XYZ file of C-alpha atoms in Angstrom:
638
model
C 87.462 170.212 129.407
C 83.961 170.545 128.091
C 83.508 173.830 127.980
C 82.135 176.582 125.139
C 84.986 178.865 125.792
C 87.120 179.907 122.388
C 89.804 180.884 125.447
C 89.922 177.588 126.923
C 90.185 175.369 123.960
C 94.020 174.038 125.113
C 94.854 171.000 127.531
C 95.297 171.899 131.056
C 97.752 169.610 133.518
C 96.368 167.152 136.621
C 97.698 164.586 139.011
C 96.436 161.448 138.893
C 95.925 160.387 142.518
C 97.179 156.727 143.568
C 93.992 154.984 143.607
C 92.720 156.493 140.004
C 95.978 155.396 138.607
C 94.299 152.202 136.696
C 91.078 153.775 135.658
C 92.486 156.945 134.312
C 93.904 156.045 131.303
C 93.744 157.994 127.837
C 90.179 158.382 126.265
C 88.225 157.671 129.298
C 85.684 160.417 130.700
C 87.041 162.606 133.958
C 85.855 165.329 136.536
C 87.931 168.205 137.546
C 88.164 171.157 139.350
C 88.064 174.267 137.315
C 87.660 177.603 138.393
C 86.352 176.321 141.900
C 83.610 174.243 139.916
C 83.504 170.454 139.239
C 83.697 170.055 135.559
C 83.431 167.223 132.998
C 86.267 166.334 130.606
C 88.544 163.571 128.721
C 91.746 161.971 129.695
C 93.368 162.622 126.476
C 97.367 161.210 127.601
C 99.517 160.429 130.580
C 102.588 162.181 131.086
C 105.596 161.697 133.553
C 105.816 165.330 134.794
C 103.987 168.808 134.147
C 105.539 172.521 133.207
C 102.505 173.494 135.364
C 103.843 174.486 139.104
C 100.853 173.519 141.407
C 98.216 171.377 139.151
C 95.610 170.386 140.612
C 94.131 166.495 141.368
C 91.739 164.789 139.135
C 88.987 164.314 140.998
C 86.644 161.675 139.575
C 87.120 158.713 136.569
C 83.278 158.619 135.473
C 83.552 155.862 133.518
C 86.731 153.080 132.834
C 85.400 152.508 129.569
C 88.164 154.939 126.972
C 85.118 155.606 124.078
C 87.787 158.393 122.670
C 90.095 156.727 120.487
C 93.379 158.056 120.022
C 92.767 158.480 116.289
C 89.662 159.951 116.785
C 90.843 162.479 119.113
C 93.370 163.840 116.610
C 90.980 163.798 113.693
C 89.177 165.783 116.614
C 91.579 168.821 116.582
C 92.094 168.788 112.481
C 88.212 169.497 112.266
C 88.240 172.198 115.184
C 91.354 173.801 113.505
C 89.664 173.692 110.497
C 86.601 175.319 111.410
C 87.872 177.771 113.570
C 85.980 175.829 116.448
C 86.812 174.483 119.870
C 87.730 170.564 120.610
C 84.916 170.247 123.171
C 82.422 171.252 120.219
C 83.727 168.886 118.523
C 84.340 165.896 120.552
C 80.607 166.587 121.622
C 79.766 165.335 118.057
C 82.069 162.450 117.999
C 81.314 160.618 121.230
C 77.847 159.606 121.992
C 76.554 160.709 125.194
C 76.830 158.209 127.923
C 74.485 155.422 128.708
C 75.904 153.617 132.548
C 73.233 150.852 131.585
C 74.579 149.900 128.073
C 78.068 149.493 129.820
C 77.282 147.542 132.611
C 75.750 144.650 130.163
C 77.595 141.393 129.340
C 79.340 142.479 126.287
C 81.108 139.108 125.880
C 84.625 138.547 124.518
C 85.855 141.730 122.259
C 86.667 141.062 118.405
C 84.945 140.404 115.456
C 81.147 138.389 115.533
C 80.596 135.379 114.800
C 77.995 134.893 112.647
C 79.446 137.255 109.796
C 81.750 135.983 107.128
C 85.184 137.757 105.823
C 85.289 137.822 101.634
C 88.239 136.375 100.400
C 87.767 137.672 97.018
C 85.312 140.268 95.632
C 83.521 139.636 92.582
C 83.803 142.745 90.405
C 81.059 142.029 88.300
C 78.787 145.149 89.079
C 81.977 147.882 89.019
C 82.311 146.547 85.289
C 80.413 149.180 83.469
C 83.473 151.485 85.236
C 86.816 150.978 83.467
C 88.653 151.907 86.613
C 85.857 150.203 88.721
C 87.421 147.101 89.046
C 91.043 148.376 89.492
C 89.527 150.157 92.625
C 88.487 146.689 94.194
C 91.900 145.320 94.047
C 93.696 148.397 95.301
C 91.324 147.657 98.379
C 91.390 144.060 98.758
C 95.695 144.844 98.306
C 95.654 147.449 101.533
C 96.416 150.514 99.647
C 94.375 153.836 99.860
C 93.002 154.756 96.508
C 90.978 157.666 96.090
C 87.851 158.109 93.877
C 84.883 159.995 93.599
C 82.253 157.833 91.643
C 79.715 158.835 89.177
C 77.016 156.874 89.301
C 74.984 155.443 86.483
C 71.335 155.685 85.789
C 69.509 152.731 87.639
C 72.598 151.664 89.675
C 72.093 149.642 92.786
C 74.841 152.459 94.502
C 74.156 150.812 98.048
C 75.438 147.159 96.091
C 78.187 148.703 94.638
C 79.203 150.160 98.191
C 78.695 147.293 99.496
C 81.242 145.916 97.042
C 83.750 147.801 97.899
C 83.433 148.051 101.845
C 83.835 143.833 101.240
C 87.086 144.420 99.107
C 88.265 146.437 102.733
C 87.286 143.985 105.020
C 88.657 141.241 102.566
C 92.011 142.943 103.365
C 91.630 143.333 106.712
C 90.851 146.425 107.571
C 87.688 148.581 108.158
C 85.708 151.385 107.116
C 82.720 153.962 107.884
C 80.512 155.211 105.168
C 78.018 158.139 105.764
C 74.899 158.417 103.904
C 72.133 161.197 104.297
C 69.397 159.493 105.687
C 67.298 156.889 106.940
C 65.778 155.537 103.903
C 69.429 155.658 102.783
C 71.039 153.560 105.758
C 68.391 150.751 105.488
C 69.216 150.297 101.846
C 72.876 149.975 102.813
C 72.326 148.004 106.328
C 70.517 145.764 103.674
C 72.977 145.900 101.304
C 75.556 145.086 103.300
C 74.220 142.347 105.683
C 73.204 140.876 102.353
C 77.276 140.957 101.464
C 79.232 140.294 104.877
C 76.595 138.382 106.847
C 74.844 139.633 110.038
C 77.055 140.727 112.671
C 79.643 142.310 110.802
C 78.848 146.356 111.018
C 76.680 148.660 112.933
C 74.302 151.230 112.240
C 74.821 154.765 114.044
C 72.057 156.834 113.974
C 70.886 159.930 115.915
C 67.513 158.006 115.309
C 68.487 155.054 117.184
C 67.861 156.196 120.452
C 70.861 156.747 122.778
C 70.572 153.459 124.254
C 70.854 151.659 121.019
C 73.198 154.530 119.506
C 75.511 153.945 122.550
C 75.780 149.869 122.090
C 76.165 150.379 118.610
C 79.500 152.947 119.335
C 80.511 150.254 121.876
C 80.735 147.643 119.692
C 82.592 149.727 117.061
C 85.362 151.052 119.989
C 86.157 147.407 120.904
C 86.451 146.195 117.468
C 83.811 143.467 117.909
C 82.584 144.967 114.024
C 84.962 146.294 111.311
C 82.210 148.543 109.667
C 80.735 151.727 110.535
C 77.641 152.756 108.615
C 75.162 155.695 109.195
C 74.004 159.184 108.630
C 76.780 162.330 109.663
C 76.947 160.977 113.597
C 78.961 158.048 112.041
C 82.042 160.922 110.290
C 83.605 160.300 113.579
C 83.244 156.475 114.409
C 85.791 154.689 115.514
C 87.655 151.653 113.527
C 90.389 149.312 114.059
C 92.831 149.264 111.091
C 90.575 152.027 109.118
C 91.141 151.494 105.670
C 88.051 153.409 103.792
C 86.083 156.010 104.617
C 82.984 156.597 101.921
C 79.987 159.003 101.207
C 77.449 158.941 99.052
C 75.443 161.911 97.400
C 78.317 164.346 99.655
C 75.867 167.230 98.199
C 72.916 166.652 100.302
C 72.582 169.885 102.736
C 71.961 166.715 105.570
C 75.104 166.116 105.296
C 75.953 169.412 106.944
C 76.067 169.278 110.893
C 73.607 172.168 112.063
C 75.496 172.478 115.726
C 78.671 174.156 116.105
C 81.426 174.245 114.450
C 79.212 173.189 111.694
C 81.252 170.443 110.034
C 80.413 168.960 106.804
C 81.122 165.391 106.499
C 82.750 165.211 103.739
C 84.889 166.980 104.502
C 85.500 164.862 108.250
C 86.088 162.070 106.419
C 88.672 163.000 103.683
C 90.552 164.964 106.594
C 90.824 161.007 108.324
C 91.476 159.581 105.106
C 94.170 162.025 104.715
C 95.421 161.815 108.310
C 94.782 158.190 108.787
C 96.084 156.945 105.127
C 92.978 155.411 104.526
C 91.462 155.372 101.001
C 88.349 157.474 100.039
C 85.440 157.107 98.486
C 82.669 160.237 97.306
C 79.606 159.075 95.387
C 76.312 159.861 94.008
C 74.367 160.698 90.950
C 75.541 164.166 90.533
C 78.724 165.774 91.467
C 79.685 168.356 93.562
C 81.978 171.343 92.770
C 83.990 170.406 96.214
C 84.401 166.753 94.529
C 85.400 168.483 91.098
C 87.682 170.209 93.134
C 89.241 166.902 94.066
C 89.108 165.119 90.396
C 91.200 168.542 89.240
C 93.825 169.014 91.947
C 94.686 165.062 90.957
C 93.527 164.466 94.686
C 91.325 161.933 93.796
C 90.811 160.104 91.080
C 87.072 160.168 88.640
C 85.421 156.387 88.264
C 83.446 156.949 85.656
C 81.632 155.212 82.797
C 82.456 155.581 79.288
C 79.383 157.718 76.964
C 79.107 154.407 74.903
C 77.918 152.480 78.788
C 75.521 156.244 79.484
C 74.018 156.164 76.427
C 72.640 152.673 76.758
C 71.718 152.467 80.192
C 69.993 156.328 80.232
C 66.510 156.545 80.181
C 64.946 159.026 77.172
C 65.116 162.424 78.643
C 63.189 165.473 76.436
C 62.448 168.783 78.027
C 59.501 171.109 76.873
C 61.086 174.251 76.493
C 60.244 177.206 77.538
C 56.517 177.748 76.513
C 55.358 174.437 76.991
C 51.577 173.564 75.715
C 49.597 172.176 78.078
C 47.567 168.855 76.296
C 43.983 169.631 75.526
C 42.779 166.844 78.015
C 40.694 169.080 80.884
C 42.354 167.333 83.539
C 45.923 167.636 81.807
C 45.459 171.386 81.507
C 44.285 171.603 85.476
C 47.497 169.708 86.747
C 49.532 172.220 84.712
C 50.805 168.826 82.315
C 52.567 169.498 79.481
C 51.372 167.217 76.143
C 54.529 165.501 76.380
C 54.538 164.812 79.452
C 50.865 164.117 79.439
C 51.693 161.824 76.730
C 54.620 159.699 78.515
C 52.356 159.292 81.841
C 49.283 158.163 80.012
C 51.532 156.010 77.415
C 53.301 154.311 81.374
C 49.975 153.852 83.061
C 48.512 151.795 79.907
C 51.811 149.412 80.476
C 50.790 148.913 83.932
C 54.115 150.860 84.829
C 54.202 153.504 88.082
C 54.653 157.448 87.518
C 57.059 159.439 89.227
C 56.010 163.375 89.736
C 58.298 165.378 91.530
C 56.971 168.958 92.379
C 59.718 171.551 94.245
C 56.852 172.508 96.735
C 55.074 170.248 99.207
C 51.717 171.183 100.949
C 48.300 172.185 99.011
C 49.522 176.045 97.866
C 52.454 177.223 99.418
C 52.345 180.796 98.538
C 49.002 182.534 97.025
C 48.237 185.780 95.064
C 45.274 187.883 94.558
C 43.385 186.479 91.531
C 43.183 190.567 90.109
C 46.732 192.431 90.251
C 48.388 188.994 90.876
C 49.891 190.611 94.049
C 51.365 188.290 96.633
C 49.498 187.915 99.355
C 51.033 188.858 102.891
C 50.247 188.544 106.198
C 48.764 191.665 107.611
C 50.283 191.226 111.199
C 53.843 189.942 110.251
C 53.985 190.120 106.308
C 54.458 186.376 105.986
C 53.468 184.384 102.868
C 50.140 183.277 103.125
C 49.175 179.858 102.404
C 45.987 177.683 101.762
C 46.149 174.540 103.547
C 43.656 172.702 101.837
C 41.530 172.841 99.265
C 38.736 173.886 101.896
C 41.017 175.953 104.091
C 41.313 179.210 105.050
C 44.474 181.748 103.868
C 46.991 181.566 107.332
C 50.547 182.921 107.826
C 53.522 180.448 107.140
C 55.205 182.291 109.777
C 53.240 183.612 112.251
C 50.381 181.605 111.945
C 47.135 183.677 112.220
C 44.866 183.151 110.074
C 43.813 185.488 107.257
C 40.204 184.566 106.164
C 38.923 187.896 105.484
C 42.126 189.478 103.377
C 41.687 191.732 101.138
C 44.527 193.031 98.903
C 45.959 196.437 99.861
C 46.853 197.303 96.432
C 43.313 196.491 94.409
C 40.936 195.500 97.113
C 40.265 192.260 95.838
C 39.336 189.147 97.890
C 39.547 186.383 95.431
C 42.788 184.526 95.431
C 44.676 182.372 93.215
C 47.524 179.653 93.470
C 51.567 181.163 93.411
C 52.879 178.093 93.650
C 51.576 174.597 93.597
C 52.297 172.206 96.412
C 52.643 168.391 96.150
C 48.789 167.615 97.620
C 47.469 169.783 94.906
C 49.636 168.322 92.547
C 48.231 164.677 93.898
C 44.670 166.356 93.498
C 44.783 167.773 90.351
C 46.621 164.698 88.523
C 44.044 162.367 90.053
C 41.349 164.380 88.459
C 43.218 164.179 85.218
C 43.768 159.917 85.882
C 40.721 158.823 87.230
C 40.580 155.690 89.017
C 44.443 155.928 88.911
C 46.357 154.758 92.794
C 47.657 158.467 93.769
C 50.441 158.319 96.619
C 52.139 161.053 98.062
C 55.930 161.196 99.695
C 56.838 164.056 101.844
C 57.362 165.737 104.978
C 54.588 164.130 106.391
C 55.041 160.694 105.004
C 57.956 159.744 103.732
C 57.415 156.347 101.677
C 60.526 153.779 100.970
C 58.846 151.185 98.245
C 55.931 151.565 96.155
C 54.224 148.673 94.198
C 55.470 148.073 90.336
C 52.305 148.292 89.226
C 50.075 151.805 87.510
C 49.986 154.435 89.663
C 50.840 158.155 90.189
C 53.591 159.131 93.308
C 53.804 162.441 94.181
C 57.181 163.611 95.563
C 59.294 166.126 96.587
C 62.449 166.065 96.128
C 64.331 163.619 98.013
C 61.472 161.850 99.336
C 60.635 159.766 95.713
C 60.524 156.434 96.591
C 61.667 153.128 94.442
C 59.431 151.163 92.579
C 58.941 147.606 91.896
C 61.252 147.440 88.605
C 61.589 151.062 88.096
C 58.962 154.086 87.135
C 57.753 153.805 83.262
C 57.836 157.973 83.306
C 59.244 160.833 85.585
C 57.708 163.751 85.639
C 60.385 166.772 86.770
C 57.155 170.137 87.284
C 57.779 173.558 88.487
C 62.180 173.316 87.317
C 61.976 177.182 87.770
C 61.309 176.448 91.733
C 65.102 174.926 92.157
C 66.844 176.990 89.195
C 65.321 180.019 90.339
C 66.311 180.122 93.764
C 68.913 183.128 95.370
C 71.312 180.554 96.000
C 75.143 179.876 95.045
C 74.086 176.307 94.719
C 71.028 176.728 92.872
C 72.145 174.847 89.305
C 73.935 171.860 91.046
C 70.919 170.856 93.354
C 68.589 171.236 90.916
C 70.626 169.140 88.539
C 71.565 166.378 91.999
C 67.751 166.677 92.685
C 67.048 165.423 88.968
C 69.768 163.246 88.545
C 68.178 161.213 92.077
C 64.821 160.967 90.601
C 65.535 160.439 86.805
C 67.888 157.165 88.311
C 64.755 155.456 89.612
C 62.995 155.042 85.906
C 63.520 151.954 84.399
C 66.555 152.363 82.633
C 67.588 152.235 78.619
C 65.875 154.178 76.049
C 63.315 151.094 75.145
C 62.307 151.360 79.827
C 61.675 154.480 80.837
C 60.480 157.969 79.942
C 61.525 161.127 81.439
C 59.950 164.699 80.981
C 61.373 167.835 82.723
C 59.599 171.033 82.083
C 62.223 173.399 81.392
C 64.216 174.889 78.775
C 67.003 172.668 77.050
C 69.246 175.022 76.719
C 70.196 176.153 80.355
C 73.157 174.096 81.215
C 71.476 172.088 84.596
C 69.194 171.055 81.463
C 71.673 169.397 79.143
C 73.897 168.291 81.864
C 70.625 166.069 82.268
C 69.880 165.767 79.291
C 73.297 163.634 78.713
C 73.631 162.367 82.074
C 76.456 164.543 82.120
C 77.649 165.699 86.213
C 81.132 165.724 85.284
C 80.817 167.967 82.648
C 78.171 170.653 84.854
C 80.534 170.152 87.807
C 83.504 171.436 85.820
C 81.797 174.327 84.552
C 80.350 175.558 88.145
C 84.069 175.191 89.419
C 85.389 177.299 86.642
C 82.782 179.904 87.220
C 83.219 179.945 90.957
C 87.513 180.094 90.208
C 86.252 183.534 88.136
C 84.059 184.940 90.504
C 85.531 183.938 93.664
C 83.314 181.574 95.661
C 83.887 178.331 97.079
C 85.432 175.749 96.637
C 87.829 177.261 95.066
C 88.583 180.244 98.184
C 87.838 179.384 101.461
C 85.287 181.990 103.097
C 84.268 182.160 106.645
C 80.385 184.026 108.186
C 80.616 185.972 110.866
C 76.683 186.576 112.198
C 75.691 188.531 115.110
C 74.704 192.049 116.523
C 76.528 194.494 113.969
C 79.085 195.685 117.024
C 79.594 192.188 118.293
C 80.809 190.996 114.549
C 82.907 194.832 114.075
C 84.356 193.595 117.579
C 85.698 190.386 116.303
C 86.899 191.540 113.422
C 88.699 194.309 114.535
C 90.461 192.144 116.900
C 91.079 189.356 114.260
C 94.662 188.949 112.780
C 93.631 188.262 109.086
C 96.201 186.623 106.960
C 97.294 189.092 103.909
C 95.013 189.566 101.124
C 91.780 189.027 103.000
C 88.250 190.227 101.833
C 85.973 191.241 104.274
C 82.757 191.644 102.436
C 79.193 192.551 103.559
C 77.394 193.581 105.936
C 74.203 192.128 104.589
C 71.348 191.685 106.957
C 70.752 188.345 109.186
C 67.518 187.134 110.752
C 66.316 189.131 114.195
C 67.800 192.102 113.513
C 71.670 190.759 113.145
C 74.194 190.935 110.343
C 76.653 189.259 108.445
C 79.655 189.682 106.985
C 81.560 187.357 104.748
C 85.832 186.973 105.004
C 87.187 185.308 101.778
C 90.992 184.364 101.624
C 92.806 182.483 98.419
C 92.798 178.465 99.940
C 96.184 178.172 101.131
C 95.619 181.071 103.723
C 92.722 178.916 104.810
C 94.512 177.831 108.053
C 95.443 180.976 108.771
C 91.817 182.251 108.801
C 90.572 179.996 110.919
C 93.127 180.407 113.431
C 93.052 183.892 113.454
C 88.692 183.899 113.415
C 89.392 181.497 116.741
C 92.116 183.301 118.201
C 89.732 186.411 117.778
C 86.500 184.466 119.149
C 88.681 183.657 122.505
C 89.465 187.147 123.238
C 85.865 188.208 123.198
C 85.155 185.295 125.457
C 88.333 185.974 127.695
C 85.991 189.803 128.302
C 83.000 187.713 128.860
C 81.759 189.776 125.684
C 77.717 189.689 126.147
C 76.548 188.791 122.794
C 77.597 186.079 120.743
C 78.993 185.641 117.357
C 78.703 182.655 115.332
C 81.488 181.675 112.978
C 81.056 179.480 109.863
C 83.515 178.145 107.770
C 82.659 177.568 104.101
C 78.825 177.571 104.869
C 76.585 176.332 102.532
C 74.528 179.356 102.367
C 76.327 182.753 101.380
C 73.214 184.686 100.983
């Protein structure tokens, strides 16, 4: 039954009357009576007879149509188990909501399109530069379930090479799903893709789609008309005839974590189907994850890799500035904070008629301000929010309560002239196009995202994750502000710094003669020369190692617990914890609530879970006022 209850989260027993007997098959959604109230739920299997004495009647089929796949449904309960989370929570993430006008429409004869085409061999030209590339493709095209996790070399077409190997799949007759982080993302592998297979041959699911579109698209996946999945996290769960790969590229973008309960990561969804469904796996990107280290090392998975000889040629020239860099003499170099060398390599690009990348941490005009005297941050005076200038004509206002601040004063010195804190993106764009005049400056952000930008001279501002391709690749990267992402209190901190770099520094033109990179950092910290030698293996390795010593995840599993301090002592006094659990903490939540932290070795993790849910359904069995929320391996521990 859909329903939030931790107590509930079990199958309950009802007759199928006569006249429902057709319609009510497994999968399909049902009402029933519960508790004196009509309630929604799914049909999930037919049995002869019932332990239950007096069950009660189903009362309504809502719709014939059985969207929950039998596979799906299992996978269902392995990610609720997992997460200490209910199946409704779940199942509420893996089946679209309903849309009565997308299933009334003349769907046509189930199977697979027309107008695609099925590979009957797959050239393995581009997996070349991988010596166990190729080997991959055949294992595919064969029907066996190989698993890899894929580092990616600089400049590589990663939604081609995907592409590749989703057509080795299909060549063998089977399907797949692969989840990427976002839009700009999806439409290079939609592209990608139709480009390989022909129209007609996958889908695109999308929370963006609309839920008319999202709902045809799930359609046409459940009746095997398409044997390819593609889209952001809402795709983990798709459903596929004969599944034979599940895929996910750059695993360590935070996107890929779902924000609603029970917080699954999708990574993680789809190596728990690979595993349950004997389906081969694939984990990409530029950088690598400790949790995909994790699966190199346990001899889970298997590395694809290139070999240094292959890195060394197809790297761009990477040089950092060390720690005290000097800014170049040029008045406008010295305003946009510019480095001489990197001053140097964008001056050097825009005389080739060659695009600049410049990513900058921070986006707006100035994020965060001080007073220009005692260099004090400046604070809101209602709500002690960060102030922030908005423009370069604007007026101090709270980023969190919004009031504006246009007569502040510092408490400590009395002063009321301010300077910049941090540098946002806009003043980035405004200062470098003072320092480039009659230069094209473009910005990519929150507020406009951009997909393509022209090959020719120009500056793009980005922040990270937002840098868009160029036209035959940037002739310099500029990585400002490094101490922004290495600096931040965050278990994570190295490895997406290094996976934001790693993105950016792959859209220069690549080999030593294309082009130039510059990030403003010292070479020595290790985020640095991972870079520096294109190098994730190695920097995944040594964050695994240091998270085995200290005890942090991957290599324990740990579980939040966030609410009112006696709501989360409640819990976990009535929790069973397997032996040798760590309850650490409390540290202090948002809105006056704590946290507390559980940390067991991983092969209690079951255990945990089961006793955090077990605990969770006792507290709703007493209607227990205020909530708790439980997390399983978050992605923020502090």
């Amino acid at each position: 039954m859909d329903l939030p209850l931790a107590h509930l989260d079990r199958q309950f027993d009802y007759l199928v009357p006569a006249e429902l007997d057709a319609q009510a098959q497994p999968g399909v959604r049902v009402k029933v009576r519960f508790a004196g109230q009509l309630v929604a739920g799914w049909l999930l299997e037919r049995v002869a007879e019932s332990d239950h004495p007096r069950p009660l009647y189903l009362e309504k089929v809502v719709s014939p149509v059985p969207v929950l796949a039998p596979e799906v449904a299992r996978l269902a309960r392995a990610v609720a188990d997992r997460y200490a989370g209910s199946l409704a929570d779940v199942l509420r993430l893996a089946v679209p909501p309903r849309h009565a006008r997308v299933e009334k429409e003349d769907t046509g004869p189930s199977g697979p399109a027309d107008g695609g085409r099925t590979p009957e061999a797959v050239d393995p030209r581009g997996w070349r530069d991988y010596p166990a590339g190729p080997a991959l493709l055949r294992a595919l095209t064969d029907g066996r379930a190989p698993r890899a996790v894929w580092s990616a070399l600089p400049g590589e077409d990663w939604a081609a090479r995907y592409a590749d190997a989703v057509a080795a799949v299909v060549a063998g007759g089977r399907g797949a799903v692969v989840v990427v982080a976002d839009a700009r993302d999806l439409e290079r592998l939609d592209t990608a893709l139709t480009d390989v297979l022909g129209p007609g041959r996958h889908v695109c699911l999308s929370a963006a789609l609309g839920p008319a579109r999202r709902y045809r698209a799930f359609l046409a996946a459940r009746r095997g008309d398409v044997p390819v999945v593609i889209g952001t996290r809402a795709a983990m769960f798709a459903p596929v005839d004969r599944l034979g790969l599940v895929a996910i590229w750059d695993d360590g973008d935070d996107l890929h974590a779902e924000p609603r309960a029970p917080y699954p990561h999708a990574r993680e969804v789809l190596l728990t189907r690979a595993q349950l469904g004997e389906a081969a796996a694939l984990v990409g990107g530029y950088a690598r994850t400790a949790e995909a280290q994790l699966l190199v090392e346990t001899r889970w998975a298997r590395e694809v890799v290139a070999d240094r000889a292959t890195v060394r040629a197809r790297m761009p020239a990477i040089a950092p500035t060390g720690d005290d860099p000097q800014l170049a003499r040029d008045p406008g170099a010295a305003s946009a904070r510019l480095p001489s060398l990197a001053w140097t390599a964008a001056r050097d690009a825009l005389r080739a008629d060659l695009p600049v990348l410049v990513q900058v941490p921070r986006r707006g005009y100035l994020p965060s301000i001080a007073c220009a005297d005692c260099r004090m941050p400046a604070r809101c005076p209602h709500c002690a929010g960060p102030l922030a200038l908005p423009a370069a004509e604007g007026v101090p206002a709270c980023r969190w309560c919004g009031r504006v601040a246009a007569a502040y004063a510092c408490p400590e010195c009395g002063g009321r002239r301010l300077r910049a804190a941090v540098t946002g993106a806009r003043r980035t764009a405004e200062e470098l196009g003072r320092a480039f005049p009659g230069v094209p400056v473009r910005t990519s952000g929150r507020e406009e995202v951009l997909s393509v930008v022209p090959g020719g001279a120009g500056l793009v501002i980005a922040t990270p994750g937002a840098e868009p391709v160029a036209d035959g690749g940037y002739g310099a990267v500029l990585l400002l502000d490094s101490w922004a992402l290495l600096t931040r209190a965050d278990l994570r901190a190295g490895e997406e710094a290094l996976r934001r770099w790693l993105a950016a520094v792959a859209l220069a033109r690549p080999g030593a003669a294309g082009g130039r990179v510059v990030v403003v950092a010292d070479g020595g910290l290790a985020p640095v020369q991972a870079l520096l030698r294109w190098d994730a293996a190695w920097f995944a390795a040594r964050e695994l190692a240091e998270r085995r010593e200290l005890g942090f995840p991957p290599a324990v599993r740990m579980a939040s617990v966030t609410g009112p301090a006696d709501a989360v002592a409640d819990l976990l006094a009535g929790a069973r914890l397997p032996a040798g659990a760590e309850v650490l903490g409390p540290v202090p939540a948002d809105e006056g609530r704590e946290r507390m932290l559980v940390r067991v070795p991983r092969a209690r993790a079951a255990a945990l879970a089961e006793a955090l849910h077990a605990a969770a359904g006792q507290r709703t069995a007493r209607k227990a006022v205020d909530p708790v929320r439980l997390q399983v391996d978050p992605l923020s521990l502090f």
